[in-house]
Every structure is written in C-alpha cells, then in structure tokens.
Amino acid sequence: MPREVTDSAGITWSCIQAFSGLGKDAEKTEAARVDDSSNRFHVVCTPNGGAKSVRVELPGNWEKGLSDEALLRAIHEQLAQES
C-alpha cells in the first residue's frame, strides 16, 4: 500500500517499497533490500504532476515509523543529488 506525503510546495509524493507489487514472498522482499543492510529498503516515490520519480533508501519501518518530515527530507536530498 503506498504512503502519501505532501511537501511545502504542495507536491504529493506517493511512496511504495520497490518490488512490492510483485508479491509478498521472501524473494521479492530481498530484492528490495539495500545491499549490505539488514534493515534498509529501496522505496520509489512518485510525485503528482508528472515530475521525476526518485528512489530512496529507508529503514524497514518507514511505512509507519518514519515521520512525514523525515520521508520528505530523504526525497529532497535524493533530488538534490540527482540534479
């Protein structure tokens, strides 16, 4: 299930763990896991309005345990690195 957050510019980001749409088996979970990390996963965040999606690395509890501010900070930091 995607998690949505809205930044100060009014952009709503829809974030979902990479490969989550492929099923819940262990192989798919492992595919999303960040190399050399036991508790970090690749998450894809897509903005409304057609701007570029970003892939961020977040802790395993990101869906419920990460604040909106921390999620937005990760998104914007990744955007800054890519530009």
Short mmCIF file of C-alpha atoms in Angstrom, two decimals:
data_model
loop_
_atom_site.label_atom_id
_atom_site.label_comp_id
_atom_site.label_asym_id
_atom_site.label_seq_id
_atom_site.Cartn_x
_atom_site.Cartn_y
_atom_site.Cartn_z
CA MET A 1 0.00 0.00 0.00
CA PRO A 2 1.52 3.36 -0.98
CA ARG A 3 2.19 6.05 1.59
CA GLU A 4 1.46 9.63 0.55
CA VAL A 5 3.08 12.79 1.88
CA THR A 6 2.76 16.40 0.72
CA ASP A 7 5.68 18.80 0.77
CA SER A 8 5.70 22.57 1.33
CA ALA A 9 5.39 23.19 -2.43
CA GLY A 10 2.10 21.29 -2.48
CA ILE A 11 3.54 18.27 -4.29
CA THR A 12 2.05 14.99 -3.12
CA TRP A 13 4.50 12.11 -3.20
CA SER A 14 3.28 8.53 -3.37
CA CYS A 15 5.90 6.15 -1.97
CA ILE A 16 5.99 2.37 -2.18
CA GLN A 17 8.66 -0.19 -1.43
CA ALA A 18 10.36 -1.32 -4.62
CA PHE A 19 9.07 -4.65 -5.92
CA SER A 20 6.10 -4.61 -3.53
CA GLY A 21 3.64 -5.09 -6.37
CA LEU A 22 5.26 -8.39 -7.28
CA GLY A 23 4.01 -10.28 -4.24
CA LYS A 24 4.87 -10.83 -0.61
CA ASP A 25 7.21 -13.77 -0.82
CA ALA A 26 10.67 -13.58 0.71
CA GLU A 27 12.43 -13.33 -2.65
CA LYS A 28 10.61 -10.08 -3.50
CA THR A 29 11.37 -8.64 -0.07
CA GLU A 30 15.04 -9.49 -0.52
CA ALA A 31 15.05 -7.81 -3.95
CA ALA A 32 14.03 -4.52 -2.32
CA ARG A 33 16.61 -4.78 0.47
CA VAL A 34 19.61 -2.44 0.22
CA ASP A 35 22.85 -4.40 -0.33
CA ASP A 36 24.86 -4.97 2.84
CA SER A 37 21.97 -3.82 5.04
CA SER A 38 19.66 -5.88 7.19
CA ASN A 39 17.05 -3.18 7.72
CA ARG A 40 17.11 -0.70 4.81
CA PHE A 41 14.97 -0.95 1.72
CA HIS A 42 14.64 0.74 -1.67
CA VAL A 43 11.49 2.85 -1.85
CA VAL A 44 10.23 4.57 -5.01
CA CYS A 45 8.48 7.92 -4.55
CA THR A 46 6.47 9.39 -7.42
CA PRO A 47 5.19 12.97 -7.37
CA ASN A 48 1.84 14.12 -8.68
CA GLY A 49 2.05 16.34 -11.74
CA GLY A 50 4.38 14.18 -13.77
CA ALA A 51 7.75 15.13 -12.29
CA LYS A 52 10.53 12.55 -11.98
CA SER A 53 10.25 9.67 -9.52
CA VAL A 54 13.08 9.11 -7.06
CA ARG A 55 14.42 6.01 -5.36
CA VAL A 56 15.42 6.43 -1.72
CA GLU A 57 16.85 4.07 0.88
CA LEU A 58 14.75 3.94 4.03
CA PRO A 59 14.62 1.88 7.23
CA GLY A 60 12.38 -1.18 7.29
CA ASN A 61 9.76 0.58 9.41
CA TRP A 62 9.40 3.54 7.02
CA GLU A 63 5.71 2.95 6.31
CA LYS A 64 4.60 3.63 9.89
CA GLY A 65 7.68 4.53 11.92
CA LEU A 66 9.23 7.29 9.78
CA SER A 67 7.85 10.81 10.18
CA ASP A 68 6.49 12.69 7.17
CA GLU A 69 9.27 15.24 7.63
CA ALA A 70 11.98 12.56 7.54
CA LEU A 71 10.45 10.96 4.45
CA LEU A 72 10.25 14.31 2.65
CA ARG A 73 13.82 15.13 3.68
CA ALA A 74 15.03 11.83 2.15
CA ILE A 75 13.12 12.59 -1.07
CA HIS A 76 14.50 16.12 -1.37
CA GLU A 77 18.05 15.03 -0.53
CA GLN A 78 17.89 12.43 -3.30
CA LEU A 79 16.50 15.01 -5.75
CA ALA A 80 19.39 17.34 -4.89
CA GLN A 81 21.94 14.56 -5.51
CA GLU A 82 20.42 13.77 -8.89
CA SER A 83 20.41 17.35 -10.17
#
